[in-house]
Amino acid sequence: MFSSKTRQPRDYQNRSLDALAEPPEVGHELFVGLSALRDTLSSRHHSRDFAFAHARYLRSRVLAVGLIFALLSPLWIVVDTLALPVDLLRYTLLGRVMLMLGLVGVLALAYFSRERIRRIRFSAGMLLALPAAFYLLVLIVLPPEQLVNLVGYGFIPFLLVAALSVFPFTLLESLGAGLAMLGLLGFAQLADGSWLTGQGVESLWLLASLLVVSLAANHFQLSLLLRLYRQATHDPLTGLFNRGALELHLSKVQAWQRETEGQGSFGNVPCSLLILDLDHFKRINDSYGHSGGDRVLCQFADLLVRQTRRHDCVARYGGEEYVIILVGSGEARAMEVAERIRYAVEKSEFTDHDDRIIAVTTSIGVTRLLQDEPPQQALKRADEALYRAKREGRNQVMVANNPLSDE
């Protein structure tokens, strides 16, 4: 049972995390068309776990499109050789070679950045920036009277804006890139004298229209990606992480523990696991029906979310069992949180669809999560503590045996 002697200062967890890198974060992303425009507008509200999934998807697109650009660049040199006067080739050939090397570098960066979110996003930006920079350089160094001889260069801004629709960028990211391409086209028109002419206005209007189409494609592509992510990782009844996502998140928390080892004044960051089970849940289903039982499960999940922090993880493990990962909490603090949850469940008024009050209690098993152990081992240890709590009368908290003493 829980003992008040284990109580820690309320700011213990927060102070232990202040000096460290941000831990993996849990979030809930749900898309329904344009109603979730906020989530496609920027990545500010995306969880850390979805950021990893998004980066892996973006990386595959960077590798595919980068490879296409890299293969087309040598062919474009052949087109330049056939179409441009000899005196212009010296302006473009060196730029083409530099562009090819840059694209190869982008491909290498994306290929070796499997879990590096910032590097993947940087490689995606560079994939679009390199051809634009090449075109801008040609416009600057080429004599103005020779610009009319360029063949195939004017479509670069259009190609890059169209390429935006291939990537699951946020709307702000695509809008920024699109405005940059509009600026590039405007500069090209000032250089060749077509600015504000009929042809120039038509080109600007066409590029702006293409940008709107790309923004719409970004919205629907990113919203679909978020929806699929949620369906694959979240429990449809409660909206919490499902079992598979929980185990993946556990491994990420352990990786974060290893990365932050020795940082800050608190040294290694402790993490703990709680497994919670609703007592006599079969009686609730028998007395109030399965719809009443489902309602209790949802209310219980909502209570757990309210009793934990943003960086903690609450998941439905199966049936009436739930798991909580307490990031930055040692065993003593985890016991305090578990007892607080147990008391809140006991005192809360759970109701069925007819507003009949249902008495609900929970038994909880607690253990420390070691950074180098298999996640299933920690779950098994907490589960054994949970069943000890149920055998000894339910509606109580039990701590698992010290895992270090078992080795």
XYZ file of C-alpha atoms in Angstrom:
407
model
C 0.000 0.000 0.000
C 0.952 3.597 -0.424
C 2.730 5.320 2.423
C 2.712 9.074 3.003
C 6.410 8.850 3.860
C 7.193 8.611 0.153
C 5.692 12.013 -0.626
C 8.001 14.341 -2.603
C 7.821 18.125 -3.182
C 5.228 18.940 -5.874
C 7.805 20.594 -8.159
C 10.230 17.643 -7.992
C 9.388 16.360 -11.477
C 9.451 19.755 -13.151
C 12.752 20.777 -11.625
C 14.348 17.509 -12.671
C 13.385 18.100 -16.309
C 14.212 21.816 -16.636
C 17.882 21.341 -17.507
C 17.345 18.470 -19.918
C 16.299 17.998 -23.508
C 12.547 17.830 -24.125
C 11.247 14.262 -23.640
C 9.016 12.470 -26.145
C 5.614 14.088 -26.071
C 2.202 12.515 -26.400
C -0.535 14.237 -28.361
C -3.892 13.634 -29.938
C -4.254 14.568 -33.615
C -7.646 14.216 -35.261
C -8.520 15.513 -38.694
C -11.919 16.114 -40.215
C -11.431 18.060 -43.462
C -11.120 21.813 -43.185
C -12.332 21.869 -39.563
C -8.782 20.958 -38.460
C -7.057 23.645 -40.531
C -5.114 24.655 -37.418
C -3.213 21.363 -37.488
C -2.285 21.604 -41.164
C -1.344 25.262 -40.796
C 1.784 24.518 -38.756
C 3.421 21.705 -36.803
C 3.071 23.543 -33.502
C 0.295 21.278 -32.219
C 1.747 18.001 -33.519
C 2.979 15.530 -30.945
C 6.585 14.374 -30.860
C 5.545 10.863 -31.902
C 3.695 12.121 -34.959
C 6.700 14.326 -35.784
C 8.802 11.168 -36.096
C 6.192 9.484 -38.307
C 5.883 12.646 -40.405
C 9.659 12.889 -40.797
C 9.942 9.292 -41.993
C 7.231 9.930 -44.591
C 8.891 13.199 -45.651
C 12.250 11.450 -45.930
C 10.872 8.931 -48.423
C 9.582 11.783 -50.590
C 12.902 13.630 -50.408
C 14.774 10.523 -51.542
C 12.379 9.915 -54.451
C 12.164 13.502 -55.729
C 15.859 14.167 -55.047
C 16.812 11.147 -57.117
C 14.631 12.388 -59.998
C 16.202 15.865 -59.850
C 19.711 14.381 -59.682
C 19.061 12.202 -62.739
C 17.535 15.060 -64.728
C 20.420 17.461 -64.099
C 22.934 15.699 -66.427
C 20.263 15.532 -69.149
C 19.710 19.255 -68.762
C 23.401 19.815 -69.473
C 22.860 18.078 -72.822
C 19.874 20.357 -73.531
C 21.991 23.415 -72.668
C 24.748 22.229 -75.003
C 22.290 21.848 -77.881
C 20.204 24.975 -77.267
C 22.532 27.647 -75.853
C 25.250 29.573 -77.664
C 28.743 28.448 -76.775
C 29.550 31.682 -74.948
C 26.626 31.067 -72.562
C 27.649 27.548 -71.589
C 30.445 28.833 -69.360
C 27.783 30.594 -67.254
C 25.603 27.524 -66.818
C 27.912 24.517 -66.867
C 29.626 25.235 -63.543
C 26.267 25.962 -61.947
C 24.881 22.681 -63.220
C 27.780 20.744 -61.756
C 27.376 22.498 -58.394
C 23.620 21.788 -58.489
C 24.253 18.086 -59.104
C 26.729 17.907 -56.216
C 24.272 19.715 -53.980
C 21.476 17.299 -54.868
C 23.764 14.332 -54.159
C 24.558 15.903 -50.775
C 20.838 16.326 -50.026
C 20.213 12.676 -50.885
C 23.061 11.559 -48.610
C 21.814 13.748 -45.760
C 18.275 12.380 -46.029
C 19.460 8.793 -46.378
C 21.571 8.883 -43.198
C 19.010 10.855 -41.150
C 16.455 8.170 -40.354
C 15.464 9.551 -36.927
C 16.837 13.100 -37.179
C 13.736 15.213 -37.700
C 15.511 18.543 -38.183
C 17.966 17.123 -40.694
C 15.171 15.581 -42.733
C 13.231 18.846 -42.808
C 16.412 20.701 -43.754
C 17.090 18.288 -46.621
C 13.524 18.813 -47.906
C 14.020 22.570 -47.884
C 17.381 22.323 -49.624
C 15.885 20.089 -52.308
C 13.704 23.023 -53.361
C 16.186 25.780 -52.579
C 19.076 24.446 -54.712
C 17.346 24.639 -58.135
C 15.903 28.039 -57.208
C 19.339 29.312 -56.169
C 20.829 28.003 -59.415
C 18.220 29.860 -61.495
C 18.749 33.042 -59.472
C 22.507 32.801 -59.981
C 22.080 32.435 -63.751
C 19.795 35.488 -63.827
C 22.364 37.543 -61.925
C 25.544 36.595 -63.818
C 24.107 36.318 -67.336
C 24.243 39.499 -69.447
C 20.673 40.893 -69.799
C 20.744 40.725 -73.580
C 21.443 36.990 -73.422
C 18.449 36.061 -71.216
C 16.230 35.568 -74.264
C 18.454 32.655 -75.299
C 17.751 30.625 -72.151
C 15.701 27.550 -72.955
C 13.764 25.706 -70.251
C 14.830 27.879 -67.344
C 11.613 29.859 -66.959
C 9.683 26.784 -65.867
C 11.868 26.226 -62.751
C 9.599 28.246 -60.395
C 6.566 26.369 -61.769
C 8.284 23.005 -61.331
C 9.220 23.776 -57.729
C 5.738 25.019 -56.793
C 4.257 21.871 -58.320
C 6.766 19.802 -56.320
C 5.358 21.317 -53.106
C 2.241 19.190 -53.563
C 4.375 16.016 -53.416
C 5.578 16.740 -49.891
C 3.440 16.673 -46.704
C 4.500 20.207 -45.779
C 2.398 22.381 -43.487
C 0.515 25.247 -45.105
C 2.847 27.886 -43.681
C 5.902 26.037 -44.979
C 4.433 25.658 -48.467
C 3.161 29.234 -48.501
C 6.618 30.559 -47.617
C 8.251 28.471 -50.358
C 5.555 29.488 -52.850
C 5.963 33.194 -52.131
C 9.715 32.776 -52.614
C 9.045 31.215 -56.045
C 6.725 34.120 -56.932
C 9.510 36.490 -55.957
C 11.957 34.531 -58.110
C 9.605 34.719 -61.104
C 9.131 38.451 -60.544
C 12.906 38.969 -60.467
C 13.254 36.979 -63.701
C 10.618 39.165 -65.358
C 12.394 42.327 -64.243
C 15.605 40.922 -65.708
C 14.142 39.988 -69.107
C 11.767 42.960 -69.378
C 8.473 41.062 -69.194
C 7.397 42.550 -65.868
C 3.769 43.792 -65.973
C 3.414 42.849 -69.620
C 0.496 40.660 -70.652
C 2.706 37.602 -70.774
C 4.321 38.456 -67.436
C 0.999 38.937 -65.629
C -0.280 35.691 -67.119
C 2.775 33.821 -65.817
C 2.397 35.288 -62.313
C -1.306 34.422 -62.258
C -0.568 30.877 -63.419
C 2.093 30.382 -60.732
C -0.207 31.794 -58.037
C -2.993 29.437 -59.130
C -0.579 26.518 -59.072
C 0.440 27.508 -55.541
C -3.202 27.428 -54.377
C -3.557 23.915 -55.803
C -0.358 22.842 -54.018
C -1.587 24.296 -50.717
C -4.831 22.349 -51.045
C -2.851 19.177 -51.803
C -0.657 19.817 -48.731
C -3.716 20.202 -46.520
C -5.411 17.013 -47.644
C -2.180 15.024 -47.718
C -1.142 16.040 -44.211
C -4.667 15.610 -42.847
C -4.831 12.097 -44.306
C -1.427 11.276 -42.829
C -2.592 12.442 -39.408
C -5.821 10.489 -39.666
C -4.001 7.288 -40.628
C -1.502 7.874 -37.836
C -4.292 8.189 -35.305
C -6.126 5.105 -36.554
C -2.931 3.068 -36.345
C -1.796 4.271 -32.928
C -4.900 5.246 -30.934
C -7.671 3.284 -29.286
C -10.939 4.135 -31.099
C -13.062 4.117 -27.929
C -11.001 6.260 -25.544
C -8.699 8.133 -27.939
C -5.639 7.025 -25.926
C -2.553 5.293 -27.306
C -3.144 1.634 -28.140
C -0.879 -1.222 -27.056
C 1.418 -1.126 -30.104
C 1.937 2.636 -29.869
C 2.581 2.311 -26.130
C 5.402 -0.180 -26.640
C 6.941 2.025 -29.340
C 6.687 5.065 -27.068
C 8.304 3.116 -24.235
C 11.371 2.447 -26.392
C 11.540 6.143 -27.308
C 11.387 7.158 -23.646
C 14.230 4.751 -22.875
C 16.266 6.161 -25.788
C 15.638 9.659 -24.410
C 16.816 8.486 -20.978
C 20.064 7.257 -22.494
C 20.579 10.494 -24.439
C 20.068 12.667 -21.342
C 22.209 10.505 -19.076
C 24.449 12.703 -16.952
C 22.826 15.982 -18.029
C 21.551 18.502 -15.504
C 21.983 18.625 -11.775
C 19.763 15.569 -11.215
C 21.851 13.135 -13.279
C 19.921 10.254 -14.826
C 16.225 10.920 -15.369
C 14.003 8.308 -13.668
C 10.832 7.075 -15.341
C 8.117 4.839 -13.937
C 5.276 2.638 -15.157
C 1.769 2.317 -13.750
C -0.634 -0.449 -14.770
C -4.222 0.214 -13.705
C -7.196 -2.138 -13.770
C -10.856 -1.353 -13.014
C -12.039 -3.554 -10.152
C -14.946 -5.915 -10.856
C -15.496 -4.474 -14.311
C -17.491 -7.537 -15.399
C -20.107 -6.631 -12.796
C -20.404 -3.167 -14.351
C -20.990 -4.683 -17.782
C -23.520 -7.155 -16.358
C -25.393 -4.481 -14.380
C -25.321 -1.541 -16.808
C -24.717 -3.190 -20.164
C -21.702 -2.959 -22.438
C -22.614 0.599 -23.475
C -22.526 1.597 -19.809
C -19.201 -0.186 -19.438
C -17.803 1.654 -22.468
C -18.936 4.943 -20.949
C -17.079 4.112 -17.728
C -13.947 3.257 -19.713
C -14.072 6.648 -21.457
C -14.669 8.527 -18.209
C -11.820 6.643 -16.569
C -9.504 7.494 -19.498
C -10.462 11.169 -19.225
C -9.694 11.135 -15.495
C -6.248 9.613 -16.124
C -5.397 12.289 -18.696
C -6.412 15.032 -16.257
C -4.293 13.496 -13.477
C -1.097 13.359 -15.582
C 1.165 15.848 -17.323
C 1.692 16.654 -20.998
C 4.917 14.636 -21.221
C 3.434 11.591 -19.503
C 1.764 8.904 -21.607
C -1.617 7.327 -20.922
C -2.526 4.247 -22.982
C -5.242 1.627 -23.062
C -3.404 -1.661 -22.675
C -6.396 -3.887 -23.325
C -9.906 -4.369 -21.988
C -10.157 -2.455 -18.711
C -6.368 -2.234 -18.241
C -4.490 1.045 -18.732
C -0.806 1.972 -18.601
C 0.757 5.299 -17.630
C 4.384 6.251 -18.321
C 5.515 8.866 -15.816
C 8.450 10.708 -17.364
C 10.916 12.121 -14.834
C 9.298 10.341 -11.881
C 11.091 7.915 -9.595
C 9.373 5.146 -7.676
C 8.403 7.308 -4.697
C 6.843 9.986 -6.882
C 5.100 7.328 -8.990
C 3.538 5.856 -5.841
C 2.280 9.308 -4.888
C 0.721 9.828 -8.318
C -0.799 6.341 -8.274
C -2.391 6.912 -4.876
C -3.752 10.270 -6.042
C -5.332 8.569 -9.067
C -6.732 5.735 -6.926
C -8.337 8.240 -4.562
C -9.724 10.344 -7.434
C -11.329 7.267 -9.012
C -12.870 6.208 -5.708
C -14.371 9.657 -5.090
C -15.491 10.380 -8.688
C -19.070 9.845 -9.836
C -19.055 7.633 -12.914
C -22.407 7.465 -14.701
C -24.129 5.401 -17.364
C -26.213 6.806 -20.225
C -29.197 7.242 -17.874
C -27.057 9.238 -15.420
C -27.134 6.417 -12.870
C -24.082 6.631 -10.608
C -21.671 3.702 -10.882
C -19.249 2.944 -8.053
C -15.788 2.411 -9.534
C -12.435 1.618 -7.930
C -9.050 0.757 -9.415
C -6.031 -1.352 -8.473
C -2.608 -0.140 -9.539
C 0.818 -1.733 -9.984
C 3.917 0.496 -9.987
C 7.476 -0.133 -11.136
C 10.589 1.742 -12.174
C 11.401 1.762 -15.915
C 15.053 0.935 -16.533
C 16.625 2.484 -19.609
C 18.303 -0.711 -20.846
C 15.620 -3.327 -20.183
C 13.099 -4.658 -22.742
C 9.814 -2.728 -22.348
C 7.903 -6.001 -21.920
C 9.972 -6.799 -18.843
C 8.916 -3.594 -17.084
C 5.275 -4.156 -18.100
C 5.398 -7.697 -16.721
C 6.828 -6.439 -13.428
C 4.113 -3.798 -13.046
C 1.449 -6.355 -14.010
C 2.628 -8.689 -11.246
C 2.342 -5.828 -8.739
C -1.178 -5.109 -10.044
C -2.320 -8.694 -9.485
C -0.829 -8.625 -6.005
C -2.979 -5.564 -5.294
C -6.077 -7.390 -6.576
C -5.339 -10.531 -4.544
C -4.968 -8.476 -1.368
C -8.343 -6.783 -1.612
C -8.316 -4.422 -4.642
C -8.634 -0.605 -4.580
C -5.001 -0.191 -3.596
C -1.531 0.534 -4.960
C 1.303 -1.977 -4.961
C 4.903 -1.436 -5.947
C 6.828 -4.140 -7.809
C 9.935 -5.754 -6.437
C 13.102 -3.782 -7.051
C 14.162 -4.756 -10.608
C 17.835 -4.327 -9.755
C 17.578 -6.955 -7.036
C 16.286 -9.489 -9.573
C 19.455 -9.362 -11.665
